[in-house]
mmCIF file of C-alpha atoms and ligand atoms in Angstrom:
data_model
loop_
_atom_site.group_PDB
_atom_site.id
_atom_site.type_symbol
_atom_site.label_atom_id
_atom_site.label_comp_id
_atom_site.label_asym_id
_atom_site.label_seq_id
_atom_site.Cartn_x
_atom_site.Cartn_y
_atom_site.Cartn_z
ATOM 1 C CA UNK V 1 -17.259 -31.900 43.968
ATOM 2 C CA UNK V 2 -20.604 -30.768 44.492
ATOM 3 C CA UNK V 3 -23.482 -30.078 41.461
ATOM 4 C CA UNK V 4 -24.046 -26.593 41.026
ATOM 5 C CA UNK V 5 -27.400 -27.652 39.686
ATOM 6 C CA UNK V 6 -27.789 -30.016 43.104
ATOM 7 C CA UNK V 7 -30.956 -29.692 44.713
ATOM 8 C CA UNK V 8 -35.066 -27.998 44.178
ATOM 9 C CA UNK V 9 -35.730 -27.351 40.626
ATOM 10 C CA UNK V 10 -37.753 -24.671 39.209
ATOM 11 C CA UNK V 11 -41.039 -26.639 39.092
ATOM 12 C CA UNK V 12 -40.464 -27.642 43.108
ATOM 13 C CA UNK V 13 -39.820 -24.613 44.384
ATOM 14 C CA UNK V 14 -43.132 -22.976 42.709
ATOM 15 C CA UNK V 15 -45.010 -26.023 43.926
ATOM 16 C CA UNK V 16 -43.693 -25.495 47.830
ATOM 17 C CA UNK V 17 -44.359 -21.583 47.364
ATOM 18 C CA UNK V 18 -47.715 -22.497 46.032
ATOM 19 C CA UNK V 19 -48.463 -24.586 49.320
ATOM 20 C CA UNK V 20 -46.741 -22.051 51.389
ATOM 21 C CA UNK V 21 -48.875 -19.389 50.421
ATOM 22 C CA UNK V 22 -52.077 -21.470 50.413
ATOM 23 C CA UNK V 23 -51.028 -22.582 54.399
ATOM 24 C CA UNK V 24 -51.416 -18.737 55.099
ATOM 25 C CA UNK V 25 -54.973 -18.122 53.572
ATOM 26 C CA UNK V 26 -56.562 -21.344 54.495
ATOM 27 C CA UNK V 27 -54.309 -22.939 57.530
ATOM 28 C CA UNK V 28 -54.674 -26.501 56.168
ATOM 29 C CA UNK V 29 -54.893 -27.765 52.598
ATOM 30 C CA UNK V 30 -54.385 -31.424 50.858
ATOM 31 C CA UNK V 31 -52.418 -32.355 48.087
ATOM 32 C CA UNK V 32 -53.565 -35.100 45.796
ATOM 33 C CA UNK V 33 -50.302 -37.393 46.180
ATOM 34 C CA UNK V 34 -47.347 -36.426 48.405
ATOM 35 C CA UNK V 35 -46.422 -32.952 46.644
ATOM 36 C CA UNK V 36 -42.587 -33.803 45.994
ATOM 37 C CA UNK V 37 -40.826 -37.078 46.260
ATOM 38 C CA UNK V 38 -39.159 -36.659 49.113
ATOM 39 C CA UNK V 39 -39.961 -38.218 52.406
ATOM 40 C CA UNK V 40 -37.729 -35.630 54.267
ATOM 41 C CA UNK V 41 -39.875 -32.841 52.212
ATOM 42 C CA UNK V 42 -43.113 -34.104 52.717
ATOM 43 C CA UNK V 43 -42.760 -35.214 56.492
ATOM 44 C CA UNK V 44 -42.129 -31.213 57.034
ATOM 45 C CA UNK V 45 -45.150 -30.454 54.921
ATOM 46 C CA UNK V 46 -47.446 -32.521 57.142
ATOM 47 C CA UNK V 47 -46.308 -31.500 60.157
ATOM 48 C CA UNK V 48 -47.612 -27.292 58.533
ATOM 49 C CA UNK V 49 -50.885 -28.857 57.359
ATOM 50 C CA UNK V 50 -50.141 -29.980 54.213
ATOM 51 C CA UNK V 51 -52.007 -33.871 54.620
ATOM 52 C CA UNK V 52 -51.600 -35.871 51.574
ATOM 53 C CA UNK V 53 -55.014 -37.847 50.225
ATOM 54 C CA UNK V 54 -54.804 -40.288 47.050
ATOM 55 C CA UNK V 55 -58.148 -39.223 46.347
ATOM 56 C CA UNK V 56 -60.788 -35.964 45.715
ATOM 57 C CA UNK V 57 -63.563 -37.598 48.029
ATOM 58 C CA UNK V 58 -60.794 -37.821 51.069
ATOM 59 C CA UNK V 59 -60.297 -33.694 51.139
ATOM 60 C CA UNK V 60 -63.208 -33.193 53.118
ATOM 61 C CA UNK V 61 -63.718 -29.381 51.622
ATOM 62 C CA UNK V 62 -60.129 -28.358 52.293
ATOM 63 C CA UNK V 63 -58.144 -26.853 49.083
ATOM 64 C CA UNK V 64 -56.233 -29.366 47.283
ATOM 65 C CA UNK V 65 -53.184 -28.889 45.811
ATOM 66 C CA UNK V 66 -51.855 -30.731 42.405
ATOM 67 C CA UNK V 67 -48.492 -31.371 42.544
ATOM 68 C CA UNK V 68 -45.710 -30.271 39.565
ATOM 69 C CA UNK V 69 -46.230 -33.448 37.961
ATOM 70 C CA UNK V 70 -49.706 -32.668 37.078
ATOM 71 C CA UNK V 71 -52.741 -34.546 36.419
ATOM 72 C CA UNK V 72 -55.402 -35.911 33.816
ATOM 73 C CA UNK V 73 -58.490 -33.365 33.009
ATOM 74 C CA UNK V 74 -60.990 -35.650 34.599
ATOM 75 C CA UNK V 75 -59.407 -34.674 38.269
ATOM 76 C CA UNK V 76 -60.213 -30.976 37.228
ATOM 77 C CA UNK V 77 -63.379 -32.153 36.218
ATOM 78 C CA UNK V 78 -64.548 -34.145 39.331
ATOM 79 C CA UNK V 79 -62.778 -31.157 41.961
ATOM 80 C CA UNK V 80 -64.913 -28.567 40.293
ATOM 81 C CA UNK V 81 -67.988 -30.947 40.199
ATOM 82 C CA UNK V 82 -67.985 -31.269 44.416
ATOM 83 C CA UNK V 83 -66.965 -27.344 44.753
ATOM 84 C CA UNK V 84 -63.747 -27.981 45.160
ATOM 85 C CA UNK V 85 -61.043 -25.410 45.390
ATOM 86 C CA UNK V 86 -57.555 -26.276 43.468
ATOM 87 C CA UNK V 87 -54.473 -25.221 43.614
ATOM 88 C CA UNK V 88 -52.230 -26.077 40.261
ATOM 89 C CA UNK V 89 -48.861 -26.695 41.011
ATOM 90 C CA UNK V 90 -48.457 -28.379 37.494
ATOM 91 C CA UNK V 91 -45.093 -27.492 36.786
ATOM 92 C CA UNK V 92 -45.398 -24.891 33.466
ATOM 93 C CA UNK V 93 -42.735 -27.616 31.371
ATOM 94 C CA UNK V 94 -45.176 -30.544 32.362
ATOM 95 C CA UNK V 95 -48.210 -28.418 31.120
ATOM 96 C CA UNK V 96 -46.552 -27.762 27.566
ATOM 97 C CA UNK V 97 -46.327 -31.588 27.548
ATOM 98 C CA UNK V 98 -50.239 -31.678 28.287
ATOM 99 C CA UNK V 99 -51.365 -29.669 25.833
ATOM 100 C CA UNK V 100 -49.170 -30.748 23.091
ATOM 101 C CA UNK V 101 -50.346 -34.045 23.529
ATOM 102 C CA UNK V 102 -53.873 -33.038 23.610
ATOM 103 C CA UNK V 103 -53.209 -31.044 20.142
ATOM 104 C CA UNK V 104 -51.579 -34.227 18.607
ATOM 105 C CA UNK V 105 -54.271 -35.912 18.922
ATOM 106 C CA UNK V 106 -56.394 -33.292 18.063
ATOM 107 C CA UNK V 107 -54.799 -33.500 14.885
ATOM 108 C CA UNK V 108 -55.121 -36.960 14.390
ATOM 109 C CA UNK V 109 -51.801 -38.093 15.264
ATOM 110 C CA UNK V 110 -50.730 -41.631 17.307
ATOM 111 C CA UNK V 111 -49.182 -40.408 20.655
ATOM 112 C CA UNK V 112 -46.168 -41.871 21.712
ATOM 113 C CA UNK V 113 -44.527 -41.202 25.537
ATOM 114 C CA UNK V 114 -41.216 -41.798 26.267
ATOM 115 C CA UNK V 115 -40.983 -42.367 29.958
ATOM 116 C CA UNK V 116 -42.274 -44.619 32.838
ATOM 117 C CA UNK V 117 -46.279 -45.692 32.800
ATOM 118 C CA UNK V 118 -46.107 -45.692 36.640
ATOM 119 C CA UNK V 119 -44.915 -42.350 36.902
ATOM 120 C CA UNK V 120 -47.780 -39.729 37.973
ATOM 121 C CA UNK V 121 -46.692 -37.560 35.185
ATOM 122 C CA UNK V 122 -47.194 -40.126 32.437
ATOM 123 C CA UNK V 123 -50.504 -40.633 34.070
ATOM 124 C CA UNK V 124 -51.425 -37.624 33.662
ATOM 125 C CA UNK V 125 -50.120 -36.727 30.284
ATOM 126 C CA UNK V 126 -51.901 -39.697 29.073
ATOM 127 C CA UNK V 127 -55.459 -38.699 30.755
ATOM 128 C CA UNK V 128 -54.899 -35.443 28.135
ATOM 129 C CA UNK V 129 -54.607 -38.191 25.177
ATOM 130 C CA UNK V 130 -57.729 -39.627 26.365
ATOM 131 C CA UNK V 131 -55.795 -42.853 27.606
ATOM 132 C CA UNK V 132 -55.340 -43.122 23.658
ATOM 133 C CA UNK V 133 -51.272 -42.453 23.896
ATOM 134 C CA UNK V 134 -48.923 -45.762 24.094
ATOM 135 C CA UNK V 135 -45.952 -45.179 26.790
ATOM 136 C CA UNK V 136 -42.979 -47.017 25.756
ATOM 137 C CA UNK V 137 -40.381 -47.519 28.284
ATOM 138 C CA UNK V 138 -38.076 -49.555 26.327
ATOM 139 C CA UNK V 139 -37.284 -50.892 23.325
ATOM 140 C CA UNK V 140 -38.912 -53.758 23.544
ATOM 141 C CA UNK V 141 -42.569 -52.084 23.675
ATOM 142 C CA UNK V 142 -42.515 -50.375 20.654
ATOM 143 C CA UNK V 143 -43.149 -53.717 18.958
ATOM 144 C CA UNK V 144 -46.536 -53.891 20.300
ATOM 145 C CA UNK V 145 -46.869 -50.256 18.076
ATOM 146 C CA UNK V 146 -49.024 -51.202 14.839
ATOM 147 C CA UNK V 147 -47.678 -49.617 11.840
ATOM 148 C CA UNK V 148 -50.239 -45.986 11.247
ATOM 149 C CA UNK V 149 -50.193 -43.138 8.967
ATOM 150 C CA UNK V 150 -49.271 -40.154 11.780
ATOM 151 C CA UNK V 151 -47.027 -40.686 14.823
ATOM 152 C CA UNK V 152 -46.382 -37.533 17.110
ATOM 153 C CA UNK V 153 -43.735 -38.319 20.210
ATOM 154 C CA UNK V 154 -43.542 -36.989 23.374
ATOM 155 C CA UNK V 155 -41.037 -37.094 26.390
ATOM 156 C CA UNK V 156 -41.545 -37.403 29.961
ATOM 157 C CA UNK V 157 -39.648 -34.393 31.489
ATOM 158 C CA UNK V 158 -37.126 -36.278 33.458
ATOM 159 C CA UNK V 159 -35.988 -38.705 30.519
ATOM 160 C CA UNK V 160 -32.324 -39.173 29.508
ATOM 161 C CA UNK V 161 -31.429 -37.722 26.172
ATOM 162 C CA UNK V 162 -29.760 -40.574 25.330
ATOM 163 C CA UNK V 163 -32.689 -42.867 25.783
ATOM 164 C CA UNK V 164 -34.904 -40.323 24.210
ATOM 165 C CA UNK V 165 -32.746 -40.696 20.971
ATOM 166 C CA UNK V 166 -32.806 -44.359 20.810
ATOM 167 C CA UNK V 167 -36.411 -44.665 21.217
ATOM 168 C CA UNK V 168 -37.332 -42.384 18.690
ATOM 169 C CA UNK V 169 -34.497 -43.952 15.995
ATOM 170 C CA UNK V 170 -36.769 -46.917 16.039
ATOM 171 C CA UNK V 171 -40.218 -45.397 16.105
ATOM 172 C CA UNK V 172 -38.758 -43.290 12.752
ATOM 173 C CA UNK V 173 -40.262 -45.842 10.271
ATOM 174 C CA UNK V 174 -43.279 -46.545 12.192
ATOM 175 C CA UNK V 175 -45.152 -44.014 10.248
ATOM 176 C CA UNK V 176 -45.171 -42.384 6.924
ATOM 177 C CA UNK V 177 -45.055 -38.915 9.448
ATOM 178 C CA UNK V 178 -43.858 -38.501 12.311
ATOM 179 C CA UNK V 179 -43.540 -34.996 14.613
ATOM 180 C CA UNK V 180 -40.782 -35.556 17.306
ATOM 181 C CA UNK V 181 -41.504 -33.063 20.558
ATOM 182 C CA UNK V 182 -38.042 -33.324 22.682
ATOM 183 C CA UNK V 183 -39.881 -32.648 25.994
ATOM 184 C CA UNK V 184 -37.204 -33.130 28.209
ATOM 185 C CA UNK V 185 -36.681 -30.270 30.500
ATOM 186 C CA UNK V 186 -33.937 -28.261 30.851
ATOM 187 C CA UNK V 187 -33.305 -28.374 34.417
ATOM 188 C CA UNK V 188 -33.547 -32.131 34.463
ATOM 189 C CA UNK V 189 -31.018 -32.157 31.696
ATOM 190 C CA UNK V 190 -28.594 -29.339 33.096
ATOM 191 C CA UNK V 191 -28.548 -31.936 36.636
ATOM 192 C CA UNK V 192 -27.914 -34.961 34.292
ATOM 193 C CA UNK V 193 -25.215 -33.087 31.815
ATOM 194 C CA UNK V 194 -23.290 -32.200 35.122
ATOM 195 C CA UNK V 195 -24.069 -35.235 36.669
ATOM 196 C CA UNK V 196 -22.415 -37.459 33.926
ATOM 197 C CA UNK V 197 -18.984 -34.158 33.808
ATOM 198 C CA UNK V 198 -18.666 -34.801 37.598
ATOM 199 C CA UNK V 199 -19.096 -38.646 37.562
ATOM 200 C CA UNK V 200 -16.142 -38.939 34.725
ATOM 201 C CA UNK V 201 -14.047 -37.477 37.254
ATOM 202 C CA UNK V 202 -14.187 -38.520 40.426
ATOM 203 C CA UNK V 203 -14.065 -42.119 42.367
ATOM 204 C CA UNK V 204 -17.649 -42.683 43.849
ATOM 205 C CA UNK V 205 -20.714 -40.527 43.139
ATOM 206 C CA UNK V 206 -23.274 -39.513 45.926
ATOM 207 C CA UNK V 207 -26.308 -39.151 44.426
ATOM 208 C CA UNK V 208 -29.272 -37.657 47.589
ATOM 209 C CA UNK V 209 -32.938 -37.756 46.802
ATOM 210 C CA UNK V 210 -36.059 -39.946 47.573
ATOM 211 C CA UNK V 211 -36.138 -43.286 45.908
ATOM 212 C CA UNK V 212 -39.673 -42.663 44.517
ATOM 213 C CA UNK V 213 -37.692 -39.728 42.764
ATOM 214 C CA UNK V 214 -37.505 -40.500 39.047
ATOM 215 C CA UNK V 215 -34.767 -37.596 38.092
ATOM 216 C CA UNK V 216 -32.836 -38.784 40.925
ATOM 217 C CA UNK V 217 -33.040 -42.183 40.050
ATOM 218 C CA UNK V 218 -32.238 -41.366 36.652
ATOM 219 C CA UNK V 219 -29.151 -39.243 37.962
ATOM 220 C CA UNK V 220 -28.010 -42.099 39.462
ATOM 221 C CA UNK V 221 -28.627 -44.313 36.519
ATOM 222 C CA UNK V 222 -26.296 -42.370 34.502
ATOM 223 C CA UNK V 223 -23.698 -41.780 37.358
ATOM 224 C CA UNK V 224 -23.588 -45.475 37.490
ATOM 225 C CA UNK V 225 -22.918 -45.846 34.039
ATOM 226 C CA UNK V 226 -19.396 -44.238 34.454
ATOM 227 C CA UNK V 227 -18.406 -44.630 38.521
ATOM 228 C CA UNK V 228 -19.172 -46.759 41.604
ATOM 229 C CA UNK V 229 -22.431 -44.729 42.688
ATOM 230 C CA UNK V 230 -24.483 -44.554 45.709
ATOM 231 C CA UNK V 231 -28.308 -43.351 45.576
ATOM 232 C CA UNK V 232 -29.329 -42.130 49.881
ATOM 233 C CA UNK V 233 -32.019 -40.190 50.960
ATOM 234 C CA UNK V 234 -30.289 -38.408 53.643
ATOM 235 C CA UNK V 235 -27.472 -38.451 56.136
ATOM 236 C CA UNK V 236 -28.079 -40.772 57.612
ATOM 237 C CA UNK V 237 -27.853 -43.619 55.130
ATOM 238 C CA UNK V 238 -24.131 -42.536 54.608
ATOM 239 C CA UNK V 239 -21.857 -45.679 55.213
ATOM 240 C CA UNK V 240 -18.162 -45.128 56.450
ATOM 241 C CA UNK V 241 -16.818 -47.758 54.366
ATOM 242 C CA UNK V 242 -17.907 -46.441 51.258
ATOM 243 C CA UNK V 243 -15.303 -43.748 51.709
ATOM 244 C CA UNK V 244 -12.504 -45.989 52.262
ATOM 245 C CA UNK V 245 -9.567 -45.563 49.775
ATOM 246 C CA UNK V 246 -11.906 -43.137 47.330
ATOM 247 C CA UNK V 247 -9.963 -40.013 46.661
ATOM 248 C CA UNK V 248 -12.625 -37.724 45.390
ATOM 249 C CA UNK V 249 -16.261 -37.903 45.834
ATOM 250 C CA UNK V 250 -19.214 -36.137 43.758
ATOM 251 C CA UNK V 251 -22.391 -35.089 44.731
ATOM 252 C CA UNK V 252 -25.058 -34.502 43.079
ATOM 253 C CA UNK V 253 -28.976 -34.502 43.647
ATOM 254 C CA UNK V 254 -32.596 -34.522 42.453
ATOM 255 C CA UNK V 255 -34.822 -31.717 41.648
ATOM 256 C CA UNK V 256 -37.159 -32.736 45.056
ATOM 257 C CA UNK V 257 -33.652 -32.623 47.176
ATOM 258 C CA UNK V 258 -33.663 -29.691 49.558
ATOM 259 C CA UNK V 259 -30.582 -27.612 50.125
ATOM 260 C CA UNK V 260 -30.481 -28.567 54.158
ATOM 261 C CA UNK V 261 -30.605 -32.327 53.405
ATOM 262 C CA UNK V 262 -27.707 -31.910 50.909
ATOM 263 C CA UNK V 263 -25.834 -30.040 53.152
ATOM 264 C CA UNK V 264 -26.320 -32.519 56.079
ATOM 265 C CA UNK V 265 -24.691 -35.069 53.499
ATOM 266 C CA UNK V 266 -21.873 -33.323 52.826
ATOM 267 C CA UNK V 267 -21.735 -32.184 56.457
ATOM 268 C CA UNK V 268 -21.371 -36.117 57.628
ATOM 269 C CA UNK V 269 -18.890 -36.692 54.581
ATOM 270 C CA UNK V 270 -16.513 -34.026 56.144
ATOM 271 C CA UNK V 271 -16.667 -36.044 59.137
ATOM 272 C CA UNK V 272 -15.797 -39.026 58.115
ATOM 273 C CA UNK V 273 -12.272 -37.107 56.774
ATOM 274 C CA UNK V 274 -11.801 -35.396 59.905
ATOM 275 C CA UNK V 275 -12.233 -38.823 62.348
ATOM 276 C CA UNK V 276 -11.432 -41.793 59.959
ATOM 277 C CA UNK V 277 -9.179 -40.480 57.238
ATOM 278 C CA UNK V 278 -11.496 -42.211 54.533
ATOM 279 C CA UNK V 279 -13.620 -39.418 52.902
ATOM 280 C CA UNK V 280 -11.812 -36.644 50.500
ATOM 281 C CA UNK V 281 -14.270 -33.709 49.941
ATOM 282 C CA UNK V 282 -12.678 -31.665 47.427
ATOM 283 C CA UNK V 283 -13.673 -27.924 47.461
ATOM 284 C CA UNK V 284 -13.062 -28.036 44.300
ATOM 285 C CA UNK V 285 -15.746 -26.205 42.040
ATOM 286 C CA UNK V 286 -17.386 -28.059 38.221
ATOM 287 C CA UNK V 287 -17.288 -26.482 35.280
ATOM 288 C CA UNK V 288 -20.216 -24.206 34.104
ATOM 289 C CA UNK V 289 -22.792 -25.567 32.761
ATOM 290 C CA UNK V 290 -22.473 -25.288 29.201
ATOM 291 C CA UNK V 291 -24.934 -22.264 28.027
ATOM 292 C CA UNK V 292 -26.876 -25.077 25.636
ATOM 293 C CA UNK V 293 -28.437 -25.781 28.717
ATOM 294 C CA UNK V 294 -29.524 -22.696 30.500
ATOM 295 C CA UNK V 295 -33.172 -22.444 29.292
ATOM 296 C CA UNK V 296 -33.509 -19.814 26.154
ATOM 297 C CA UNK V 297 -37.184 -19.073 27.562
ATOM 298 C CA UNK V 298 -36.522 -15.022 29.243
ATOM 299 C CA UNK V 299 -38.272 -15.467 31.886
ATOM 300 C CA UNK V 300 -37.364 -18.855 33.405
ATOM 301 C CA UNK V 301 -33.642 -17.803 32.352
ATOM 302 C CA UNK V 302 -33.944 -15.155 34.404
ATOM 303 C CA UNK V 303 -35.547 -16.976 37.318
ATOM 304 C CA UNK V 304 -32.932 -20.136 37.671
ATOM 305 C CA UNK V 305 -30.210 -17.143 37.124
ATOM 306 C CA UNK V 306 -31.626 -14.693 39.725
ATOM 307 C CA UNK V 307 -29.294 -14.042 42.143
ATOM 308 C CA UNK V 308 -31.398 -15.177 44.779
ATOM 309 C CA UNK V 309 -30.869 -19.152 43.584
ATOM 310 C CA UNK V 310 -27.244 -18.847 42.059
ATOM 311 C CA UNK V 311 -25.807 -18.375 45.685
ATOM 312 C CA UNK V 312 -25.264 -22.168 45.437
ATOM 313 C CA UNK V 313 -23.139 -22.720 42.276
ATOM 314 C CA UNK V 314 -20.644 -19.980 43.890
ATOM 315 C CA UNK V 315 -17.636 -20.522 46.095
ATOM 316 C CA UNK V 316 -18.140 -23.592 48.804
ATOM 317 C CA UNK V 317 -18.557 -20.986 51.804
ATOM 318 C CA UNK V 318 -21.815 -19.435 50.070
ATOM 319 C CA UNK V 319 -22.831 -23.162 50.665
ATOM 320 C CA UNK V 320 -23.806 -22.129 54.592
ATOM 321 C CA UNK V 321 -25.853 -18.596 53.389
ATOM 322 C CA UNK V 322 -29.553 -18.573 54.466
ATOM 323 C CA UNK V 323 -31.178 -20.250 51.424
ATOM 324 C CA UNK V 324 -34.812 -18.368 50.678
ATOM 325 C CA UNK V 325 -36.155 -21.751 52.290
ATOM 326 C CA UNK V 326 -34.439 -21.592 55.479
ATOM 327 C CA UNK V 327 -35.865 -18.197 56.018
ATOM 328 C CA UNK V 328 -39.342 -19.352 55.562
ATOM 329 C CA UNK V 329 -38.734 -21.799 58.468
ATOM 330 C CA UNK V 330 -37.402 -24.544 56.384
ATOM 331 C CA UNK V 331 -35.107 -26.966 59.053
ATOM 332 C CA UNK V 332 -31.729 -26.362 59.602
ATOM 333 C CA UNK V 333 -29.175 -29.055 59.049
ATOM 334 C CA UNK V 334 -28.500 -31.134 61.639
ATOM 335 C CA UNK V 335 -24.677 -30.776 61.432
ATOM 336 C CA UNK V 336 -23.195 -27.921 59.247
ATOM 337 C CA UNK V 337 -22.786 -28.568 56.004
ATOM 338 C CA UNK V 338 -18.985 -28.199 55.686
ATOM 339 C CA UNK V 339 -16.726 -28.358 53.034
ATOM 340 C CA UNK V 340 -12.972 -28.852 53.891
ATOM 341 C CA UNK V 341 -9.974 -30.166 52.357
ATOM 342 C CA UNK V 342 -9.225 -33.434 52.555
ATOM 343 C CA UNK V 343 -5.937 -34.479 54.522
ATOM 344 C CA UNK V 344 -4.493 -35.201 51.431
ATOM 345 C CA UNK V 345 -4.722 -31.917 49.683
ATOM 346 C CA UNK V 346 -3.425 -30.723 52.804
ATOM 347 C CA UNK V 347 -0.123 -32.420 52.760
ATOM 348 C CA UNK V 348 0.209 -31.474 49.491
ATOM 349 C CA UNK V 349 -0.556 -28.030 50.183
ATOM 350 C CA UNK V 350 2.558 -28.164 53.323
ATOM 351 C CA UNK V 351 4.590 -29.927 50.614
ATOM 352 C CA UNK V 352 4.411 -26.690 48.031
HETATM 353 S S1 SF4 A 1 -37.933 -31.448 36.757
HETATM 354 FE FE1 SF4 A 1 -38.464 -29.975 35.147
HETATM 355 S S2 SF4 A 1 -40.558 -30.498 34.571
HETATM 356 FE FE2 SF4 A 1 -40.172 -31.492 36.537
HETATM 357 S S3 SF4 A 1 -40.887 -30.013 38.038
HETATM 358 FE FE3 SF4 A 1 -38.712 -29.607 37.755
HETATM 359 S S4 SF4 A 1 -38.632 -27.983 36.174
HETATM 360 FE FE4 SF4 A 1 -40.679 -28.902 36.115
#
């Protein structure tokens, strides 16, 4: 079973038509960090011009690019300072996160950020706080929180719900107010809603994506919390033996996974049915995903409906139409990305 919600999420795919564009006007540009996390993604990127710095001072006068996961105001601050030209990829979600931040404590409220204090976004959000902002990443850190009068708490996009819940249970209690943002977004929850439907019914879970990836890591976190789940990069980290004796396999995959890498997953999988017997690929299709998690906003509704990006949630053989990538010179797979029926469906099938 594949995710219909598998693969580039709203946020990525402005980012990479952002750079795209920018590679037309000015032939070369940087992006402050690699632009997705995704080796595959960003070894494609390099190779059109797109070089990756870690600082301003390193773009030598070429346009920079900030990646969806945004950045602190300082970076704004020093790029305009040396003439810089920027590019702001921030995804739109991230950039409500920002600036609600920045209004709470405006207001004079004690930030709070669910998420990972490694994570560039968290980095960022917090250089809107004015490094003022405690992340907590577990349970355990909200102890070092001293009791104060206003507490306003904030998600990183890519959290789980569940975690989300049980952090703020505990920080209710902290404060004699506290204002409770749920800033997950809604694509990373659709992926992890259909990750969790998909994982509850199948044997192993495939989860693709880079390992710097935090939605795919945390789509693999909860896969793992109800099936035997692997987390690759790309094809060719599958194993054979991880298909022996599994009867159904799901796949699913992070918001920085491109369609052709996906594809060249499930394209090996299919192999491994066809020459060792081990793999099952069921063509089956997953449930919709419920409408509580299609976005209410219009006008990104409209855009992660638009026909244009629905092709992949339809029946398995829209799976090999052009995606808008692959027209723009995106690689193809390497072997087609096939889905068949496994040997066992077959016999069953000769058996009716
Ligand atoms: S996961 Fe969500 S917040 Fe992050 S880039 Fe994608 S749409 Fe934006």
């Amino acid at each position: 079973m594949r995710a219909r919600s598998a693969g580039f999420c709203f946020g990525v795919r402005r980012a990479l038509e952002l750079a795209e564009k920018a590679l037309k006007v000015h032939g070369t540009v940087c992006s402050l960090g690699e632009l997705i996390h995704n080796p595959g993604v960003v070894n494609v990127l390099r190779e059109r011009g797109v070089a990756v710095i870690d600082d301003l001072g390193e773009s030598r006068g070429r346009p920079v690019l900030i990646r969806s996961h945004g950045v602190a105001p300082e970076v704004f601050a020093t790029a305009r300072e040396q003439g810089l030209e920027i590019i702001d990829a921030t995804c739109p979600f991230v950039k409500r996160v920002q600036e609600k931040a920045a209004d709470l404590v405006r207001q004079g409220y004690r930030v709070v950020v669910i998420g990972s204090g490694e994570h560039p976004e968290v980095r960022g959000i917090l250089g809107w706080t004015g490094y003022q902002a405690l992340v907590v990443s577990d349970l355990t850190t909200i102890e070092r929180l001293p009791p104060c009068q206003k507490l306003g708490v904030l998600s990183q996009t890519t959290q789980d719900r569940e975690r989300f819940y049980a952090v703020v249970r505990e920080l209710i209690g902290k404060a004699r107010e506290v204002r409770i943002y749920d800033t997950i977004c809604q694509a990373s929850l659709a992926r992890q809603q259909e990750a969790i439907a998909i994982a509850s019914r199948v044997s192993l879970m495939v989860v693709i994506g880079g390992k710097n990836s935090a939605n795919t890591c945390k789509l693999a976190e909860l896969c793992r919390r109800h099936v035997s789940t692997v987390h690759i990069e790309n094809a060719a980290e599958l194993e054979p033996d991880l298909f022996r004796c599994i009867d159904a396999v799901g796949v699913t995959a992070g918001a920085s996974t491109p369609d052709w890498i996906i594809e060249e997953v499930i394209g090996g999988m299919c192999m491994f049915d066809e020459d060792q017997e081990t793999a099952q690929v069921s063509s089956q299709q997953v449930p919709e995903v419920p409408q509580e998690v299609v976005p209410q906003n219009e006008a990104v509704r409209k855009r992660l409906l638009s026909p244009q990006l629905r092709w992949r949630s339809r029946s398995p053989q829209h799976c090999r139409k052009p995606s808008p990538h692959r027209s723009r010179n995106w690689p193809e797979p390497r072997s087609p990305g096939r889905m068949v029926r496994s040997r066992h469906r077959r016999s069953l099938d000769k058996k009716r």
